[in-house]
GROMACS .gro file of C-alpha atoms in nm:
model
  405
    1MET     CA    1  -0.039   0.423  -0.098
    2LYS     CA    2  -0.084   0.045  -0.082
    3THR     CA    3  -0.326   0.087   0.212
    4ASN     CA    4  -0.527   0.346   0.018
    5VAL     CA    5  -0.558   0.120  -0.284
    6LEU     CA    6  -0.669  -0.175  -0.070
    7MET     CA    7  -0.929   0.043   0.101
    8LEU     CA    8  -1.054   0.158  -0.237
    9LEU     CA    9  -1.083  -0.199  -0.364
   10GLY     CA   10  -1.260  -0.303  -0.046
   11THR     CA   11  -1.514  -0.025  -0.082
   12LEU     CA   12  -1.577  -0.101  -0.448
   13GLY     CA   13  -1.616  -0.469  -0.370
   14LEU     CA   14  -1.928  -0.405  -0.159
   15LEU     CA   15  -2.140  -0.297  -0.455
   16LEU     CA   16  -2.436  -0.509  -0.571
   17ALA     CA   17  -2.517  -0.690  -0.897
   18ALA     CA   18  -2.717  -0.757  -1.214
   19SER     CA   19  -2.673  -0.672  -1.577
   20CYS     CA   20  -2.686  -0.343  -1.760
   21LYS     CA   21  -2.867  -0.262  -2.080
   22LYS     CA   22  -2.653  -0.250  -2.393
   23ASP     CA   23  -2.713  -0.205  -2.762
   24LYS     CA   24  -2.751  -0.555  -2.907
   25SER     CA   25  -2.765  -0.450  -3.272
   26VAL     CA   26  -2.395  -0.380  -3.328
   27ALA     CA   27  -2.200  -0.625  -3.541
   28TYR     CA   28  -1.891  -0.800  -3.408
   29THR     CA   29  -1.576  -0.591  -3.429
   30ALA     CA   30  -1.241  -0.762  -3.472
   31PRO     CA   31  -1.010  -0.735  -3.168
   32LEU     CA   32  -0.747  -0.464  -3.164
   33GLU     CA   33  -0.390  -0.583  -3.188
   34LEU     CA   34  -0.169  -0.441  -2.916
   35LYS     CA   35   0.182  -0.337  -3.011
   36ASP     CA   36   0.481  -0.538  -2.898
   37HIS     CA   37   0.633  -0.428  -2.569
   38ASP     CA   38   0.957  -0.342  -2.748
   39THR     CA   39   0.784  -0.092  -2.979
   40ALA     CA   40   0.917   0.256  -2.901
   41PHE     CA   41   0.682   0.536  -2.811
   42VAL     CA   42   0.659   0.864  -3.001
   43HIS     CA   43   0.778   1.159  -2.790
   44PRO     CA   44   0.619   1.401  -2.743
   45GLY     CA   45   0.323   1.182  -2.814
   46LEU     CA   46   0.021   1.246  -2.594
   47LEU     CA   47  -0.222   1.524  -2.687
   48HIS     CA   48   0.044   1.698  -2.898
   49THR     CA   49   0.334   1.596  -3.122
   50ASP     CA   50   0.630   1.789  -3.259
   51ALA     CA   51   0.436   1.840  -3.582
   52ASP     CA   52   0.151   1.997  -3.385
   53PHE     CA   53   0.388   2.238  -3.212
   54THR     CA   54   0.549   2.334  -3.541
   55ARG     CA   55   0.207   2.412  -3.685
   56MET     CA   56   0.105   2.619  -3.381
   57LYS     CA   57   0.429   2.816  -3.382
   58THR     CA   58   0.415   2.884  -3.756
   59LYS     CA   59   0.050   2.991  -3.756
   60VAL     CA   60   0.079   3.217  -3.453
   61ALA     CA   61   0.394   3.382  -3.593
   62ALA     CA   62   0.198   3.453  -3.912
   63SER     CA   63  -0.097   3.595  -3.712
   64ALA     CA   64  -0.317   3.337  -3.884
   65GLU     CA   65  -0.667   3.269  -3.758
   66PRO     CA   66  -0.806   3.095  -3.566
   67TRP     CA   67  -0.469   3.003  -3.413
   68LEU     CA   68  -0.396   3.362  -3.312
   69SER     CA   69  -0.726   3.392  -3.128
   70GLY     CA   70  -0.651   3.061  -2.956
   71TRP     CA   71  -0.308   3.189  -2.858
   72ASN     CA   72  -0.461   3.504  -2.716
   73ARG     CA   73  -0.698   3.296  -2.501
   74LEU     CA   74  -0.394   3.114  -2.365
   75THR     CA   75  -0.179   3.419  -2.295
   76SER     CA   76  -0.467   3.604  -2.126
   77ASN     CA   77  -0.530   3.321  -1.879
   78ALA     CA   78  -0.387   3.394  -1.534
   79HIS     CA   79  -0.253   3.039  -1.510
   80ALA     CA   80  -0.020   3.109  -1.803
   81SER     CA   81   0.160   3.384  -1.616
   82LEU     CA   82   0.518   3.396  -1.488
   83THR     CA   83   0.383   3.539  -1.164
   84TYR     CA   84   0.174   3.230  -1.091
   85VAL     CA   85   0.269   3.072  -0.757
   86ALA     CA   86   0.240   2.695  -0.709
   87ASN     CA   87   0.086   2.549  -0.396
   88PRO     CA   88   0.190   2.183  -0.361
   89VAL     CA   89   0.062   1.979  -0.065
   90PRO     CA   90   0.176   1.640   0.068
   91ILE     CA   91  -0.173   1.487   0.070
   92VAL     CA   92  -0.443   1.579  -0.180
   93TYR     CA   93  -0.800   1.521  -0.064
   94ARG     CA   94  -1.098   1.493  -0.296
   95GLY     CA   95  -1.425   1.409  -0.124
   96TYR     CA   96  -1.481   1.496   0.243
   97ASP     CA   97  -1.379   1.198   0.454
   98GLY     CA   98  -1.526   1.339   0.776
   99VAL     CA   99  -1.191   1.474   0.897
  100ASN     CA  100  -0.987   1.637   0.623
  101ALA     CA  101  -1.111   1.925   0.412
  102GLU     CA  102  -1.094   1.894   0.035
  103ASN     CA  103  -0.788   2.065  -0.110
  104TYR     CA  104  -0.762   1.917  -0.459
  105SER     CA  105  -0.815   2.259  -0.615
  106SER     CA  106  -0.446   2.325  -0.544
  107LEU     CA  107  -0.357   2.036  -0.770
  108PHE     CA  108  -0.585   2.113  -1.062
  109ASN     CA  109  -0.493   2.481  -1.061
  110ASP     CA  110  -0.121   2.406  -1.059
  111ILE     CA  111  -0.154   2.150  -1.338
  112ALA     CA  112  -0.342   2.404  -1.549
  113ALA     CA  113  -0.053   2.643  -1.496
  114ALA     CA  114   0.217   2.385  -1.574
  115TYR     CA  115   0.038   2.291  -1.896
  116ALA     CA  116  -0.031   2.651  -2.004
  117ASP     CA  117   0.331   2.751  -1.943
  118ALA     CA  118   0.451   2.447  -2.136
  119LEU     CA  119   0.240   2.555  -2.434
  120ARG     CA  120   0.367   2.912  -2.409
  121TRP     CA  121   0.725   2.787  -2.420
  122LYS     CA  122   0.669   2.557  -2.717
  123VAL     CA  123   0.494   2.824  -2.924
  124SER     CA  124   0.695   3.133  -2.826
  125GLY     CA  125   1.036   2.979  -2.752
  126ASP     CA  126   1.060   3.189  -2.434
  127GLU     CA  127   1.246   2.970  -2.183
  128ALA     CA  128   1.106   3.164  -1.888
  129TYR     CA  129   0.782   2.970  -1.939
  130ALA     CA  130   0.968   2.640  -1.962
  131LYS     CA  131   1.135   2.714  -1.631
  132LYS     CA  132   0.802   2.808  -1.472
  133SER     CA  133   0.636   2.486  -1.591
  134ILE     CA  134   0.928   2.277  -1.463
  135ALA     CA  135   0.930   2.459  -1.130
  136ILE     CA  136   0.562   2.371  -1.076
  137MET     CA  137   0.615   2.005  -1.161
  138ASN     CA  138   0.930   1.981  -0.947
  139ALA     CA  139   0.747   2.135  -0.653
  140TRP     CA  140   0.476   1.869  -0.671
  141SER     CA  141   0.705   1.573  -0.737
  142SER     CA  142   0.913   1.663  -0.431
  143THR     CA  143   0.608   1.719  -0.207
  144LEU     CA  144   0.315   1.493  -0.296
  145LYS     CA  145   0.289   1.170  -0.098
  146ARG     CA  146  -0.071   1.056  -0.136
  147ILE     CA  147  -0.414   1.115  -0.290
  148SER     CA  148  -0.695   1.047  -0.046
  149GLY     CA  149  -1.051   1.140   0.058
  150THR     CA  150  -1.361   0.945  -0.043
  151ASN     CA  151  -1.415   0.738  -0.358
  152ASP     CA  152  -1.398   1.074  -0.537
  153SER     CA  153  -1.020   1.046  -0.499
  154VAL     CA  154  -1.044   0.809  -0.796
  155LEU     CA  155  -1.166   1.101  -1.009
  156CYS     CA  156  -0.875   1.313  -0.892
  157ALA     CA  157  -0.621   1.043  -0.977
  158GLY     CA  158  -0.778   1.002  -1.321
  159LEU     CA  159  -0.846   1.359  -1.426
  160GLN     CA  160  -0.536   1.515  -1.280
  161GLY     CA  161  -0.327   1.208  -1.363
  162TYR     CA  162  -0.369   1.234  -1.739
  163GLN     CA  163  -0.337   1.613  -1.730
  164PHE     CA  164  -0.014   1.614  -1.528
  165ALA     CA  165   0.134   1.345  -1.752
  166ASN     CA  166   0.057   1.562  -2.054
  167ALA     CA  167   0.240   1.859  -1.905
  168GLY     CA  168   0.537   1.636  -1.827
  169GLU     CA  169   0.538   1.485  -2.175
  170ILE     CA  170   0.558   1.830  -2.336
  171MET     CA  171   0.848   1.934  -2.113
  172ARG     CA  172   1.051   1.610  -2.123
  173SER     CA  173   1.271   1.742  -2.404
  174TYR     CA  174   1.357   2.069  -2.230
  175LYS     CA  175   1.730   2.072  -2.162
  176GLY     CA  176   1.677   2.259  -1.837
  177TRP     CA  177   1.479   1.974  -1.676
  178SER     CA  178   1.743   1.761  -1.509
  179ALA     CA  179   1.730   1.385  -1.557
  180SER     CA  180   1.689   1.331  -1.184
  181ASP     CA  181   1.399   1.576  -1.156
  182PHE     CA  182   1.225   1.423  -1.457
  183ALA     CA  183   1.274   1.075  -1.309
  184ARG     CA  184   1.122   1.192  -0.980
  185PHE     CA  185   0.821   1.327  -1.170
  186GLN     CA  186   0.781   0.993  -1.349
  187HIS     CA  187   0.798   0.811  -1.016
  188MET     CA  188   0.529   1.039  -0.871
  189MET     CA  189   0.300   0.944  -1.158
  190LEU     CA  190   0.385   0.573  -1.126
  191ASP     CA  191   0.375   0.550  -0.747
  192ILE     CA  192   0.087   0.783  -0.656
  193PHE     CA  193  -0.149   0.825  -0.953
  194TYR     CA  194  -0.115   0.497  -1.140
  195PRO     CA  195  -0.196   0.254  -0.853
  196ILE     CA  196  -0.535   0.423  -0.803
  197ASN     CA  197  -0.604   0.422  -1.179
  198HIS     CA  198  -0.508   0.056  -1.204
  199ALA     CA  199  -0.708  -0.050  -0.898
  200PHE     CA  200  -1.019   0.116  -1.036
  201LEU     CA  201  -0.992  -0.029  -1.386
  202THR     CA  202  -0.922  -0.380  -1.256
  203ARG     CA  203  -1.200  -0.378  -0.994
  204ARG     CA  204  -1.429  -0.679  -0.997
  205GLU     CA  205  -1.773  -0.572  -0.881
  206ARG     CA  206  -2.084  -0.775  -0.941
  207CYS     CA  207  -2.240  -0.454  -1.075
  208MET     CA  208  -1.990  -0.304  -1.317
  209SER     CA  209  -2.233  -0.039  -1.442
  210HIS     CA  210  -2.243   0.126  -1.100
  211PHE     CA  211  -1.998   0.400  -1.201
  212TYR     CA  212  -2.086   0.637  -1.483
  213ALA     CA  213  -1.867   0.646  -1.794
  214ASN     CA  214  -1.653   0.943  -1.692
  215TRP     CA  215  -1.508   0.749  -1.395
  216ASP     CA  216  -1.364   0.484  -1.623
  217LEU     CA  217  -1.269   0.728  -1.895
  218CYS     CA  218  -1.055   0.956  -1.679
  219ASN     CA  219  -0.866   0.658  -1.541
  220MET     CA  220  -0.823   0.513  -1.891
  221CYS     CA  221  -0.678   0.848  -1.996
  222SER     CA  222  -0.443   0.845  -1.699
  223VAL     CA  223  -0.299   0.496  -1.752
  224THR     CA  224  -0.256   0.571  -2.123
  225ALA     CA  225  -0.075   0.897  -2.055
  226ILE     CA  226   0.140   0.757  -1.775
  227GLY     CA  227   0.236   0.462  -1.994
  228VAL     CA  228   0.370   0.697  -2.262
  229LEU     CA  229   0.536   0.933  -2.013
  230CYS     CA  230   0.713   0.643  -1.846
  231ASP     CA  231   0.778   0.435  -2.159
  232ASP     CA  232   0.578   0.144  -2.018
  233ARG     CA  233   0.387  -0.037  -2.291
  234SER     CA  234   0.197  -0.264  -2.049
  235ILE     CA  235   0.052   0.037  -1.865
  236TYR     CA  236  -0.037   0.209  -2.192
  237ASN     CA  237  -0.209  -0.106  -2.316
  238GLU     CA  238  -0.437  -0.115  -2.012
  239GLY     CA  239  -0.626   0.182  -2.150
  240ILE     CA  240  -0.669   0.032  -2.496
  241GLN     CA  241  -0.778  -0.304  -2.355
  242TYR     CA  242  -1.040  -0.137  -2.137
  243PHE     CA  243  -1.168   0.074  -2.427
  244ARG     CA  244  -1.213  -0.244  -2.630
  245ASP     CA  245  -1.349  -0.495  -2.377
  246GLY     CA  246  -1.358  -0.344  -2.027
  247ALA     CA  247  -1.649  -0.449  -1.809
  248GLY     CA  248  -1.747  -0.096  -1.706
  249ASN     CA  249  -1.890   0.204  -1.883
  250GLY     CA  250  -1.557   0.321  -2.025
  251ASN     CA  251  -1.582   0.042  -2.281
  252ILE     CA  252  -1.676   0.220  -2.605
  253LYS     CA  253  -1.983  -0.002  -2.654
  254ASN     CA  254  -2.105   0.085  -2.305
  255ALA     CA  255  -2.016   0.456  -2.325
  256VAL     CA  256  -2.203   0.489  -2.657
  257TYR     CA  257  -2.444   0.222  -2.552
  258TYR     CA  258  -2.725   0.249  -2.808
  259ILE     CA  259  -2.711   0.337  -3.177
  260HIS     CA  260  -3.034   0.493  -3.299
  261GLU     CA  261  -3.171   0.469  -3.650
  262GLY     CA  262  -2.994   0.740  -3.848
  263GLY     CA  263  -2.663   0.685  -3.672
  264LEU     CA  264  -2.679   0.895  -3.355
  265GLY     CA  265  -2.518   0.717  -3.061
  266GLN     CA  266  -2.681   0.765  -2.722
  267TRP     CA  267  -2.423   0.847  -2.455
  268GLN     CA  268  -2.434   0.643  -2.136
  269GLU     CA  269  -2.486   0.947  -1.911
  270SER     CA  270  -2.753   1.111  -2.128
  271GLY     CA  271  -3.030   1.032  -1.880
  272ARG     CA  272  -2.824   1.185  -1.599
  273ASP     CA  273  -2.732   1.541  -1.706
  274GLN     CA  274  -2.550   1.720  -1.984
  275GLY     CA  275  -2.250   1.848  -1.791
  276HIS     CA  276  -2.136   1.489  -1.757
  277THR     CA  277  -2.211   1.391  -2.115
  278VAL     CA  278  -1.994   1.678  -2.243
  279LEU     CA  279  -1.723   1.584  -1.994
  280GLY     CA  280  -1.740   1.232  -2.139
  281ILE     CA  281  -1.685   1.365  -2.491
  282GLY     CA  282  -1.380   1.554  -2.367
  283LEU     CA  283  -1.233   1.249  -2.196
  284MET     CA  284  -1.302   1.008  -2.480
  285GLY     CA  285  -1.159   1.263  -2.724
  286ALA     CA  286  -0.842   1.299  -2.517
  287PHE     CA  287  -0.806   0.920  -2.498
  288CYS     CA  288  -0.851   0.881  -2.872
  289GLU     CA  289  -0.605   1.159  -2.954
  290MET     CA  290  -0.334   1.027  -2.723
  291THR     CA  291  -0.362   0.678  -2.869
  292TRP     CA  292  -0.384   0.817  -3.225
  293ASN     CA  293  -0.048   0.990  -3.172
  294GLN     CA  294   0.097   0.650  -3.082
  295GLY     CA  295  -0.040   0.493  -3.400
  296ASP     CA  296  -0.357   0.338  -3.254
  297ASP     CA  297  -0.691   0.443  -3.408
  298MET     CA  298  -0.956   0.438  -3.137
  299TYR     CA  299  -1.144   0.719  -3.310
  300GLY     CA  300  -1.241   0.486  -3.594
  301TYR     CA  301  -1.310   0.178  -3.384
  302ASP     CA  302  -1.644   0.004  -3.445
  303ASP     CA  303  -1.740   0.218  -3.745
  304ASN     CA  304  -1.653   0.551  -3.578
  305ARG     CA  305  -1.871   0.474  -3.278
  306PHE     CA  306  -1.726   0.766  -3.079
  307LEU     CA  307  -1.827   1.010  -3.353
  308LYS     CA  308  -2.185   0.885  -3.330
  309GLY     CA  309  -2.182   0.957  -2.958
  310ALA     CA  310  -2.027   1.301  -3.004
  311GLU     CA  311  -2.289   1.395  -3.264
  312TYR     CA  312  -2.568   1.286  -3.028
  313VAL     CA  313  -2.434   1.491  -2.737
  314ALA     CA  314  -2.361   1.794  -2.955
  315LYS     CA  315  -2.704   1.794  -3.119
  316TYR     CA  316  -2.893   1.778  -2.790
  317ASN     CA  317  -2.676   2.050  -2.636
  318LEU     CA  318  -2.738   2.269  -2.938
  319MET     CA  319  -3.102   2.258  -2.818
  320GLU     CA  320  -3.223   2.019  -3.085
  321ASP     CA  321  -3.427   1.705  -3.023
  322VAL     CA  322  -3.263   1.363  -3.023
  323PRO     CA  323  -3.414   1.015  -2.987
  324TYR     CA  324  -3.380   0.855  -2.645
  325THR     CA  325  -3.407   0.497  -2.526
  326ALA     CA  326  -3.467   0.441  -2.156
  327TYR     CA  327  -3.149   0.353  -1.969
  328THR     CA  328  -3.138   0.105  -1.684
  329ASN     CA  329  -2.850  -0.051  -1.498
  330CYS     CA  330  -2.783  -0.323  -1.249
  331LEU     CA  331  -2.828  -0.100  -0.945
  332GLY     CA  332  -3.187  -0.028  -1.039
  333VAL     CA  333  -3.126   0.310  -1.205
  334ASN     CA  334  -3.411   0.370  -1.450
  335GLN     CA  335  -3.376   0.686  -1.658
  336THR     CA  336  -3.683   0.703  -1.880
  337VAL     CA  337  -3.621   1.050  -2.026
  338ILE     CA  338  -3.309   1.233  -2.138
  339GLY     CA  339  -3.159   1.457  -1.868
  340ASP     CA  340  -3.181   1.830  -1.938
  341GLY     CA  341  -2.970   1.946  -1.644
  342SER     CA  342  -2.686   2.173  -1.763
  343ARG     CA  343  -2.813   2.146  -2.119
  344GLY     CA  344  -2.597   2.361  -2.346
  345ASN     CA  345  -2.294   2.304  -2.120
  346ILE     CA  346  -1.984   2.477  -2.257
  347ARG     CA  347  -1.653   2.297  -2.222
  348PRO     CA  348  -1.338   2.331  -2.437
  349VAL     CA  349  -1.358   1.982  -2.585
  350TRP     CA  350  -1.504   2.015  -2.934
  351GLU     CA  351  -1.214   2.140  -3.149
  352LEU     CA  352  -1.023   1.816  -3.104
  353VAL     CA  353  -1.317   1.597  -3.207
  354TYR     CA  354  -1.417   1.822  -3.497
  355ASN     CA  355  -1.067   1.853  -3.638
  356HIS     CA  356  -1.005   1.481  -3.629
  357TYR     CA  357  -1.324   1.361  -3.791
  358VAL     CA  358  -1.386   1.648  -4.032
  359LYS     CA  359  -1.039   1.786  -4.112
  360ARG     CA  360  -0.821   1.474  -4.080
  361LYS     CA  361  -1.068   1.211  -4.196
  362GLY     CA  362  -1.306   1.409  -4.417
  363LEU     CA  363  -1.618   1.277  -4.244
  364SER     CA  364  -1.944   1.460  -4.184
  365ALA     CA  365  -1.998   1.579  -3.826
  366PRO     CA  366  -2.243   1.869  -3.856
  367TYR     CA  367  -2.338   1.901  -3.491
  368THR     CA  368  -1.984   1.862  -3.362
  369GLU     CA  369  -1.876   2.121  -3.619
  370ARG     CA  370  -2.143   2.367  -3.504
  371PHE     CA  371  -2.053   2.320  -3.138
  372ALA     CA  372  -1.683   2.371  -3.208
  373ALA     CA  373  -1.769   2.699  -3.383
  374LYS     CA  374  -1.986   2.799  -3.085
  375VAL     CA  375  -1.701   2.759  -2.834
  376ARG     CA  376  -1.416   2.885  -3.057
  377PRO     CA  377  -1.165   3.010  -2.954
  378GLU     CA  378  -1.136   2.761  -2.671
  379GLY     CA  379  -0.992   2.867  -2.340
  380GLY     CA  380  -0.836   2.644  -2.078
  381GLY     CA  381  -0.834   2.580  -1.704
  382GLY     CA  382  -1.023   2.855  -1.522
  383SER     CA  383  -1.183   2.998  -1.837
  384TYR     CA  384  -1.513   2.822  -1.763
  385GLY     CA  385  -1.540   2.859  -1.386
  386ASN     CA  386  -1.315   2.821  -1.085
  387THR     CA  387  -1.458   2.493  -0.956
  388SER     CA  388  -1.344   2.148  -1.065
  389GLY     CA  389  -1.569   2.141  -1.372
  390GLY     CA  390  -1.374   2.431  -1.517
  391PHE     CA  391  -1.053   2.226  -1.493
  392ASP     CA  392  -1.172   1.880  -1.601
  393GLN     CA  393  -1.017   1.938  -1.942
  394LEU     CA  394  -0.690   2.104  -2.044
  395GLY     CA  395  -0.854   2.304  -2.324
  396TYR     CA  396  -0.696   2.549  -2.570
  397GLY     CA  397  -0.804   2.325  -2.858
  398THR     CA  398  -0.837   2.610  -3.108
  399LEU     CA  399  -0.466   2.672  -3.076
  400THR     CA  400  -0.351   2.312  -3.037
  401CYS     CA  401  -0.587   2.106  -3.253
  402THR     CA  402  -0.688   2.322  -3.548
  403ILE     CA  403  -0.583   2.168  -3.878
  404GLY     CA  404  -0.608   2.363  -4.202
  405ASN     CA  405  -0.461   2.630  -4.425
   0.00000   0.00000   0.00000
């Protein structure tokens, strides 16, 4: 693993320099105060808390909508089946390195299953699903040795890192998961996923805008989730520090890099394509929810800057016009018009954002609200295609995130 991380840092260090365009009109925002290292974490406390599970269980038992429809999307997904068979491998490859074929689909499929089974257990109380989720995680923690491939391995460590940690966080209280097996799972996350996340977020390139926002965001999600899973405040704080003042595009002021008159916030990848902007909303939403459940409000940071970005992305993907300011970066990228590739992209990411800003906080988010209604009830891994894009988010937000009567 140490060799892989050094190779990654060496590759990243070759990139060139300059400065990237940022919104200069935003007022100074006071620094966030990080919690003391002795402050205990809430468990479960990533995407879902005990209160969330109580709400899901109560609403589904009462056949209340839209929770019941969300539950039905979960139970009809093949990954949420007791017949699902895990396929762990010792080395996961993402990106063809010229020798080894990509095989990371085994990992993202198995994580989708572990997470779906964990939800089924928490809502139904059926321990068969708890045992299935644990069996999948034990199989991987006793098999996986390395994540490799090209630089795309960083995406695997980030996306699948935060997702796997979420499955583990849900199941940590299950009496049938032995202390030794849970400890081995924690060590897998700390020894295999985290070093890649950390190396990427602490890189020191001359051109820090080289990587699009989703690269930083998935690794921010992973360090945040692993920090909670492993009760390590310093790891958790890495994500918050990067969100606040990181040099790359995961920094909230780089991700939502220009605020237009009227309050719409242009997303950093808007000139690229819309599949990646919607992915960015999903990752930023997951980051904000995980930190919110630990008592840290990233949603509201800098006058709800994330909401402004979500509204921008939602409006454009609802086929309405949005203003656009040309985007340039220090590698010479010059995107003079908004990208329309994959416009209207459907991903199960909107319920979480809508329910926080509109239901929890009572704010107006008309475009986010419309997109959430368009996707409802949200499915999960595999519901939106069998390639990696269909597994970039855990999903099932209608069941897990809906707040209301």
